[in-house]
PDB file of C-alpha atoms in Angstrom:
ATOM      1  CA  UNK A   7     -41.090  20.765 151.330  1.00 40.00           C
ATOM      2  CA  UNK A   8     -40.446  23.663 153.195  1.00 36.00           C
ATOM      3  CA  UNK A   9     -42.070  25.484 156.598  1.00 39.00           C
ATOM      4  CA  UNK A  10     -42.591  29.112 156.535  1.00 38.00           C
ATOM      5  CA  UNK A  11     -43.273  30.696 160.172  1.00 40.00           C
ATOM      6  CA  UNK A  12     -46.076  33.064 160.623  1.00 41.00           C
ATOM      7  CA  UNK A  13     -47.308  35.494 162.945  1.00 44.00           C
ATOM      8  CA  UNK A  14     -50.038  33.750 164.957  1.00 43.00           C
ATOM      9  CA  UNK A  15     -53.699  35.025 164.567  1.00 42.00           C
ATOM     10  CA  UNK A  16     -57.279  34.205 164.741  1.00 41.00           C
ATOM     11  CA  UNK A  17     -60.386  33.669 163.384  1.00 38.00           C
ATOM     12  CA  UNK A  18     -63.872  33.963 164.773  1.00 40.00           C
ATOM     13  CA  UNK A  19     -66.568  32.308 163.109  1.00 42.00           C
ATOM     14  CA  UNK A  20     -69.984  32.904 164.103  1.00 43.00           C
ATOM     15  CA  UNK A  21     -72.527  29.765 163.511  1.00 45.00           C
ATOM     16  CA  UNK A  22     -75.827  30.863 162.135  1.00 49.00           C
ATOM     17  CA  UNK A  23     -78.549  28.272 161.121  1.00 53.00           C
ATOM     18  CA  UNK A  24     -79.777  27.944 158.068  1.00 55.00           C
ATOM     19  CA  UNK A  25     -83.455  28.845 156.971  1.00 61.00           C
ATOM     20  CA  UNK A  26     -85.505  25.367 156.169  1.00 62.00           C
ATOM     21  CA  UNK A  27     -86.225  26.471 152.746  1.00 58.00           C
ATOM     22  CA  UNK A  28     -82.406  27.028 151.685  1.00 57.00           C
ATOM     23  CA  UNK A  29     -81.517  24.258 153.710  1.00 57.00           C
ATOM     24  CA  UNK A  30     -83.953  21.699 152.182  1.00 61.00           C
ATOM     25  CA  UNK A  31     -82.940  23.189 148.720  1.00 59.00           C
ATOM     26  CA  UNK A  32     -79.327  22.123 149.154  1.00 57.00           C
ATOM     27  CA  UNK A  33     -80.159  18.508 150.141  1.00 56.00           C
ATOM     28  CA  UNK A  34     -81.821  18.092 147.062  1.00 54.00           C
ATOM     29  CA  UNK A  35     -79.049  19.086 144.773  1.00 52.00           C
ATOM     30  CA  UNK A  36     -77.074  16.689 146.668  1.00 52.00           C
ATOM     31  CA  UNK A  37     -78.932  14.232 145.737  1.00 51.00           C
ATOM     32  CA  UNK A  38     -79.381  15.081 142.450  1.00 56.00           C
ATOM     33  CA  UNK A  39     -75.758  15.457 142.049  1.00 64.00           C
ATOM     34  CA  UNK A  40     -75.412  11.824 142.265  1.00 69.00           C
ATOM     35  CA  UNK A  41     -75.893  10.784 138.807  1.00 76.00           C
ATOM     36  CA  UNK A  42     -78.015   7.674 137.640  1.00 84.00           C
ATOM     37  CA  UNK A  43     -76.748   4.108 137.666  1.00 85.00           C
ATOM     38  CA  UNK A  44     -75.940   2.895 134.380  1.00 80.00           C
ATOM     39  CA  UNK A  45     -74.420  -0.674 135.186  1.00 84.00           C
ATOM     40  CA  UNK A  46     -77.630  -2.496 134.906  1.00 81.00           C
ATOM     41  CA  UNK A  47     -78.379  -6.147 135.342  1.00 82.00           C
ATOM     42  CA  UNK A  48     -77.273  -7.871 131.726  1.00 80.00           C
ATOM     43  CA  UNK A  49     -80.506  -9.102 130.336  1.00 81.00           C
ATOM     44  CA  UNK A  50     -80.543 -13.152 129.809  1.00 82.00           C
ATOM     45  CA  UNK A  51     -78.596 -14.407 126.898  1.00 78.00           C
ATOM     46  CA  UNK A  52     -77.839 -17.148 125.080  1.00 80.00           C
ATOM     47  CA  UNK A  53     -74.354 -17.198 124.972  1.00 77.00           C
ATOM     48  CA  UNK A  54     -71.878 -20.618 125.291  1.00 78.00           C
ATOM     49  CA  UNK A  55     -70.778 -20.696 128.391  1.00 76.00           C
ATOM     50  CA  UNK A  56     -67.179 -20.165 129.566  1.00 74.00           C
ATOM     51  CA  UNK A  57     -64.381 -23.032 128.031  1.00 74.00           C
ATOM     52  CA  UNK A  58     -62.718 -23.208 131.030  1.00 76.00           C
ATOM     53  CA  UNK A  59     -63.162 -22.383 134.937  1.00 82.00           C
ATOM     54  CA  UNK A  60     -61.897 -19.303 136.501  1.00 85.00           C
ATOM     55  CA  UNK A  61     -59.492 -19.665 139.112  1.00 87.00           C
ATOM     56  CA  UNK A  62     -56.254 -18.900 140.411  1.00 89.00           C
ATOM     57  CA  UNK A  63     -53.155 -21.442 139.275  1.00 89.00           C
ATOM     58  CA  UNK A  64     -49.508 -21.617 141.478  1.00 89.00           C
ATOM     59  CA  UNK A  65     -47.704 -20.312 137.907  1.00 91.00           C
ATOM     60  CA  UNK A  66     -49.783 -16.917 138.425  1.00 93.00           C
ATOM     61  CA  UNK A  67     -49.370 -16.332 142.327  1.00 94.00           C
ATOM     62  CA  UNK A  68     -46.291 -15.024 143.938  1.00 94.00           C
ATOM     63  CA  UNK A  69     -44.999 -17.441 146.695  1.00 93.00           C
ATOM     64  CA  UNK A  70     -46.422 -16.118 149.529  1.00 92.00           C
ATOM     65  CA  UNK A  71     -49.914 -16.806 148.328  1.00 93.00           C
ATOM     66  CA  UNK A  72     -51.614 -20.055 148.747  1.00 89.00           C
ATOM     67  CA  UNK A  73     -54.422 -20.904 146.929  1.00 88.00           C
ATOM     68  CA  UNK A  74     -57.021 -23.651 148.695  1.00 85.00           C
ATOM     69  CA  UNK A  75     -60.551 -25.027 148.110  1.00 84.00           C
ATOM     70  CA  UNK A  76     -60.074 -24.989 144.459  1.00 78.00           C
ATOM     71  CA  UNK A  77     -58.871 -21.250 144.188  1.00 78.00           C
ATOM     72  CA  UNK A  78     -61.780 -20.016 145.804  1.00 85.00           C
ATOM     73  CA  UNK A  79     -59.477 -18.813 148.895  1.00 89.00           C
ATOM     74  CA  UNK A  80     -56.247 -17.025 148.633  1.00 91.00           C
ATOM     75  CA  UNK A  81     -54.309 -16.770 151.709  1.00 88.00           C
ATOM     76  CA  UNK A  82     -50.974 -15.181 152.616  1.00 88.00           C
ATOM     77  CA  UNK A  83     -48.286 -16.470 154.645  1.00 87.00           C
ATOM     78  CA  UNK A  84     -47.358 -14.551 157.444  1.00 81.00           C
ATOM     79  CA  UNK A  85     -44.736 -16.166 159.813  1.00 82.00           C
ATOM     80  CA  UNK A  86     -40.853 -15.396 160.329  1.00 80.00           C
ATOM     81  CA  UNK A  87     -41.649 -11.603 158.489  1.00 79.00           C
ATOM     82  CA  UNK A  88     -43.650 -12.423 155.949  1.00 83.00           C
ATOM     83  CA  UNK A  89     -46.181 -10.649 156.987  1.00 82.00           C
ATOM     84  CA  UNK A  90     -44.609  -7.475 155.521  1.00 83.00           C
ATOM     85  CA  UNK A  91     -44.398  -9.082 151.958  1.00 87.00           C
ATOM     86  CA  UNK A  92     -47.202  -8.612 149.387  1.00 90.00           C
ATOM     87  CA  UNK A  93     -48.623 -11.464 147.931  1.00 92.00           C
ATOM     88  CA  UNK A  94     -50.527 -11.063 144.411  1.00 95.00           C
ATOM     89  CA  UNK A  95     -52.470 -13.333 142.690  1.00 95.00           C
ATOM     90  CA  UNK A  96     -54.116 -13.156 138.673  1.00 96.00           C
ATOM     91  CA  UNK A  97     -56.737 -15.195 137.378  1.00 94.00           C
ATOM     92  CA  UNK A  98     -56.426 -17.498 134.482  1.00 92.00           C
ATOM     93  CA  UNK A  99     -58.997 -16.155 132.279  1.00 91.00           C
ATOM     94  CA  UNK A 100     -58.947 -12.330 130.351  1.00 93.00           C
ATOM     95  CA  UNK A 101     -61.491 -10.963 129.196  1.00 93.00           C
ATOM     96  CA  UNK A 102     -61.462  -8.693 125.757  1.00 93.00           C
ATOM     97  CA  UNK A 103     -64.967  -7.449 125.524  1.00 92.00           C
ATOM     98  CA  UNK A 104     -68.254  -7.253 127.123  1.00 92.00           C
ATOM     99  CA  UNK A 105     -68.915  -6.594 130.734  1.00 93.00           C
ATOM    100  CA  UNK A 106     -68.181  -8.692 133.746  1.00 93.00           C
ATOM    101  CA  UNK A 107     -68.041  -8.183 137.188  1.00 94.00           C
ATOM    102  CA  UNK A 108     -66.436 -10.621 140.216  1.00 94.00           C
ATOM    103  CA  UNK A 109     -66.489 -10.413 143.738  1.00 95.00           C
ATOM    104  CA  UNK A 110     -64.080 -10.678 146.990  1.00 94.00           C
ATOM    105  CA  UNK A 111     -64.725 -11.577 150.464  1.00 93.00           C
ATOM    106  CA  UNK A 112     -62.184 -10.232 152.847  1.00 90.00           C
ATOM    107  CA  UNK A 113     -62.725 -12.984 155.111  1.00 89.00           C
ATOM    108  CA  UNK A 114     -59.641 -12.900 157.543  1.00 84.00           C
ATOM    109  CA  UNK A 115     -57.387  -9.771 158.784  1.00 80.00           C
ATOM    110  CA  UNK A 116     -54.330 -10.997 160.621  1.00 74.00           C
ATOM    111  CA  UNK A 117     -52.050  -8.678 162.804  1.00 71.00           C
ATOM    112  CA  UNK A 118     -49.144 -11.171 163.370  1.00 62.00           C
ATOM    113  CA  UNK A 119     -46.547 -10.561 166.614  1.00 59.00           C
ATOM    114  CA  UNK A 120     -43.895  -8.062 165.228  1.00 57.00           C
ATOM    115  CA  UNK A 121     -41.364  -9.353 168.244  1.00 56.00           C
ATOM    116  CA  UNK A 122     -39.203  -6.623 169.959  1.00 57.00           C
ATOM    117  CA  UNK A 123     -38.894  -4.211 167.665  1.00 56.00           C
ATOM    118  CA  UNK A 124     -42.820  -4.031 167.309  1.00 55.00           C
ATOM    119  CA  UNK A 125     -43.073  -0.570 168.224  1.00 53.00           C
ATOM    120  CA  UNK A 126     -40.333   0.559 165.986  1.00 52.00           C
ATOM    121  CA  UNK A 127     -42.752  -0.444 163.161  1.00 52.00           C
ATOM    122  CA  UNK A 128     -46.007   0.669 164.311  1.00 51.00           C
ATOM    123  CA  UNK A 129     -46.010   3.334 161.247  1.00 50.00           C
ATOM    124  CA  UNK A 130     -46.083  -0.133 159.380  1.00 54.00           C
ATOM    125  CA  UNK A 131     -49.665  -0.601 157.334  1.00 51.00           C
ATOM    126  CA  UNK A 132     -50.303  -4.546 158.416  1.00 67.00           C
ATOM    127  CA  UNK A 133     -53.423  -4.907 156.183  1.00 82.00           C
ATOM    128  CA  UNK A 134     -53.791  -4.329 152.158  1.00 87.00           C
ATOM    129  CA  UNK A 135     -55.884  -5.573 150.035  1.00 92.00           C
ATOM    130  CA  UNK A 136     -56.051  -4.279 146.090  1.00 95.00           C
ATOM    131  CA  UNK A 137     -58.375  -5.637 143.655  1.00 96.00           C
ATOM    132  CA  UNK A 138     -58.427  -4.728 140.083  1.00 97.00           C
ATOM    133  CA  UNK A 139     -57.372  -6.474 136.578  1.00 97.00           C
ATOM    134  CA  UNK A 140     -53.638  -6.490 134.963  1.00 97.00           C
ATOM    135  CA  UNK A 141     -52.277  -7.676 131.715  1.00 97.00           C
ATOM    136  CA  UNK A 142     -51.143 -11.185 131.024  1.00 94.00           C
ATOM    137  CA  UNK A 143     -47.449 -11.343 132.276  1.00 93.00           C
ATOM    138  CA  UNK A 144     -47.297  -8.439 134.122  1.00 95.00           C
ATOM    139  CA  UNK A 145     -46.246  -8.029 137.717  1.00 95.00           C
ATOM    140  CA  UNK A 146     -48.209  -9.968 140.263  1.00 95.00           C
ATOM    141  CA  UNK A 147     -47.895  -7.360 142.491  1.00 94.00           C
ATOM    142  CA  UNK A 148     -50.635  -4.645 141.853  1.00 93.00           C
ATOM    143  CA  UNK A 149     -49.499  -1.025 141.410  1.00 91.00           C
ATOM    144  CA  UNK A 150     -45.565  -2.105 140.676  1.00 91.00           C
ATOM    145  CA  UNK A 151     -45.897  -1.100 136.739  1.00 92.00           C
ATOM    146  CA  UNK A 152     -48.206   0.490 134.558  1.00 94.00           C
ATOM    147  CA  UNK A 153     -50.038  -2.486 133.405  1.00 95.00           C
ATOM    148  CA  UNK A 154     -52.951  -2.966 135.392  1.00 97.00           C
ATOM    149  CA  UNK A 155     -55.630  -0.693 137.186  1.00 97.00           C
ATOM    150  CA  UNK A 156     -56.847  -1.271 140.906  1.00 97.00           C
ATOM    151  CA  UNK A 157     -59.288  -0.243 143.646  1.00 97.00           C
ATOM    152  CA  UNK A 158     -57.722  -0.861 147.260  1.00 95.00           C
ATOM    153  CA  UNK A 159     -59.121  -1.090 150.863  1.00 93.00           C
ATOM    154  CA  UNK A 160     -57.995   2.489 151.927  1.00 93.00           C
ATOM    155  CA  UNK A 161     -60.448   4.055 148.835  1.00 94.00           C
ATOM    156  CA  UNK A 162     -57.994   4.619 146.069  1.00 95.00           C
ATOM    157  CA  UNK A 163     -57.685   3.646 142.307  1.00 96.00           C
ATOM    158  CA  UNK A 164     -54.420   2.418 141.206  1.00 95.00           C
ATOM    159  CA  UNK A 165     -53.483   3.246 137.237  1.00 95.00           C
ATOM    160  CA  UNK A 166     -50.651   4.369 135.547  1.00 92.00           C
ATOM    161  CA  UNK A 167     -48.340   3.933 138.917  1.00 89.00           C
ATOM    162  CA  UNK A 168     -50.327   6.837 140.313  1.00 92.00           C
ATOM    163  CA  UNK A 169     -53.221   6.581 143.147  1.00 93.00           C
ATOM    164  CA  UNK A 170     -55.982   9.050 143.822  1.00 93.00           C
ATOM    165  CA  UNK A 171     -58.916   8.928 146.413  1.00 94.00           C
ATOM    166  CA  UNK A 172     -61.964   7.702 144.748  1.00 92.00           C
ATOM    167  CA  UNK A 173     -64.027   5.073 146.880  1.00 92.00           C
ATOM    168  CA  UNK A 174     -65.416   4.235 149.968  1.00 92.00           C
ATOM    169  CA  UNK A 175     -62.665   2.171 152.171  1.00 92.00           C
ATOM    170  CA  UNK A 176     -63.208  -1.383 153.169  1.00 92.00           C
ATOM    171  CA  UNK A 177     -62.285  -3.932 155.774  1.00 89.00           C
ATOM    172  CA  UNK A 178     -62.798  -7.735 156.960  1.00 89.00           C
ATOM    173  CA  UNK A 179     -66.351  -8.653 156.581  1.00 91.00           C
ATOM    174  CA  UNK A 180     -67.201  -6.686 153.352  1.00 92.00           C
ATOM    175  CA  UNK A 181     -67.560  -8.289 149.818  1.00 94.00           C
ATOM    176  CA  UNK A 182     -66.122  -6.132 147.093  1.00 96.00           C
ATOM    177  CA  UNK A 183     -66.871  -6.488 143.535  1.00 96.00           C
ATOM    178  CA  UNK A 184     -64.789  -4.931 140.781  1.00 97.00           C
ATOM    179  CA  UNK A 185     -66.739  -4.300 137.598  1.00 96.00           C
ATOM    180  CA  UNK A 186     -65.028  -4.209 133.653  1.00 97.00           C
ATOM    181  CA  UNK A 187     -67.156  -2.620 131.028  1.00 96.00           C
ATOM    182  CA  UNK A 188     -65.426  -3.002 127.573  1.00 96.00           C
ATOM    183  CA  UNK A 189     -69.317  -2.763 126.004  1.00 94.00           C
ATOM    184  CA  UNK A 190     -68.190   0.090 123.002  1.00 92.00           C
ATOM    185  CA  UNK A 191     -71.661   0.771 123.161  1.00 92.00           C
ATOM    186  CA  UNK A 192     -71.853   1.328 126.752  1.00 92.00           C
ATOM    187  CA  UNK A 193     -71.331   5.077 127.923  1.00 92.00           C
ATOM    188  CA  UNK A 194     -68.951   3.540 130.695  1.00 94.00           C
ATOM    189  CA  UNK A 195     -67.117   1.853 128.218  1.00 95.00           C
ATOM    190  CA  UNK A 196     -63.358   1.249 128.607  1.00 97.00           C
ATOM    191  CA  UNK A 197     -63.984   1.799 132.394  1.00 97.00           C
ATOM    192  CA  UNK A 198     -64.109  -0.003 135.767  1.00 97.00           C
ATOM    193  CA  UNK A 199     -65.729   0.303 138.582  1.00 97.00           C
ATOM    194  CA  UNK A 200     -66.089  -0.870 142.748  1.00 96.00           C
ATOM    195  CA  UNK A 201     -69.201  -1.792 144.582  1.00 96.00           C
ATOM    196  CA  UNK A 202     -69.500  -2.843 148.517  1.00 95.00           C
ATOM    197  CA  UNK A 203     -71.630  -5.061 149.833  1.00 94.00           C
ATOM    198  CA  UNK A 204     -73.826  -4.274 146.346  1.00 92.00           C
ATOM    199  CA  UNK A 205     -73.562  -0.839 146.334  1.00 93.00           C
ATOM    200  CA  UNK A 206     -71.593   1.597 144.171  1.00 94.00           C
ATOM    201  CA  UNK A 207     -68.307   2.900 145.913  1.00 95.00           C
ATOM    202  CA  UNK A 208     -67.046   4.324 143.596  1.00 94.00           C
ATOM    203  CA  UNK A 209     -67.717   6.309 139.866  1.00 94.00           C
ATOM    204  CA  UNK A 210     -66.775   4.564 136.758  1.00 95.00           C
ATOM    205  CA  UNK A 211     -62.799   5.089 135.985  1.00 96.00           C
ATOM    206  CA  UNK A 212     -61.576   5.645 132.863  1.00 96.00           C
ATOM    207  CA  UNK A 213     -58.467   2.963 131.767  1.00 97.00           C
ATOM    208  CA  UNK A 214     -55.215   4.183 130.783  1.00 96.00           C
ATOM    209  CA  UNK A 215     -55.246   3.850 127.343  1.00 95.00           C
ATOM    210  CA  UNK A 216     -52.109   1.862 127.276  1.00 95.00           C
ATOM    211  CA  UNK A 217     -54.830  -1.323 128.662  1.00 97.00           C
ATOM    212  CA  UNK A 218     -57.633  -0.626 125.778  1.00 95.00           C
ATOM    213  CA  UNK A 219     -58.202  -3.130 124.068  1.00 94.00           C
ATOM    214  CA  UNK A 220     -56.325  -5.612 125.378  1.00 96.00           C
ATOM    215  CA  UNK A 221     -57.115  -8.882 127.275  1.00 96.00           C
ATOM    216  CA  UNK A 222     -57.319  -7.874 131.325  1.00 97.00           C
ATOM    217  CA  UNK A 223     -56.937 -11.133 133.902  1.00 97.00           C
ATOM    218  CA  UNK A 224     -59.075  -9.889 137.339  1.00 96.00           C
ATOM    219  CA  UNK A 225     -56.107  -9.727 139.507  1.00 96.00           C
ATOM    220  CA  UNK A 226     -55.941  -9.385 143.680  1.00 95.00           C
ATOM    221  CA  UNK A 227     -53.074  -8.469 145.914  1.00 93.00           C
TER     222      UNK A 227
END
């Protein structure tokens, strides 16, 4: 990209309130912008239950990641550098149709010593988390190909190697929950979405099509 220079000038803006009435008005079609919440609760069924637990095996994390407490907790090592590697992790279980949801807990945000050439690196990001769903035998690390879809902690979705701003942000402390709906019959179908700390953060986005109708693992990096 290029700089053109220009000759310097200015602009005087004079502030004038707003009457009540047009300023009420506009409030009000903010709010009705927002449009209704479709992801209901499921109603109770009567389904068999999963086959097998849902967790996080050593063949399906890279090896930075270390799973504990029965793949509940993922945890990245961070000495001699490694901080500035990206771990990944994908879940054992796809899922092909329906709608299901699951939820992280950023429970830990580490800013290990850099040494002496810290503040040559201060440009560095230190934290990222991504949460989203991949394909079986993809890349562990989320966003590296085409074959997955993501939300991540600085408000962006993640598909088709491109990221644009779409969510609220979030940090240590907040649960995150990443919601599939393959339900044809659904008007969100073929789309996920992100809630924080159970509330929508973002609007339902669409799936490349290159991941409809295929088995998607929940995946986390």
């Amino acid at each position: 990209s290029s700089l053109v220079a220009q000759e310097p000038h200015h602009i005087f803006l004079l502030a004038m309130a707003e009457p009540e009435a047009k300023k009420q008005k506009t409030e009000e079609t903010k709010e009705d912008a927002t449009p209704p919440e479709l992801e209901k609760d499921a109603k109770p069924t009567s389904a068999k239950p999963l086959r097998a637990d849902v967790g996080f095996e050593t063949s399906d994390c890279t090896l930075n990641v270390i799973p504990s407490l029965g793949g509940r907790v993922l945890m990245p090592l961070t000495d001699g550098g490694m901080q500035y590697l990206i771990g990944g992790a994908r879940a054992n279980l796809g899922i092909k149709k329906g709608r299901y949801l699951y939820e992280v807990k950023v429970v830990e945000a580490h800013n290990p010593s850099e040494g002496p050439q810290r503040s040559f690196r201060s440009s560095v990001a230190r934290n990222l988390v991504r949460v989203g769903f991949s394909l079986q035998g993809s890349s562990l690390l989320l966003g590296e190909t085409s074959d997955c879809v993501y939300f991540d902690n600085d408000g962006f979705y993640g598909a088709d190697q491109k990221r644009e701003s779409t969510s609220q942000r979030f940090q240590r402390d907040s649960t995150v929950a990443v919601l599939l709906n393959l339900d044809a019959s659904s008007t969100n179908a073929n789309t996920v979405s992100l809630f924080k700390d159970g509330v929508r953060a973002s609007q339902p986005q669409k799936l490349p099509q290159n991941l409809v109708g295929k088995p998607l693992f929940p995946h986390v990096s």
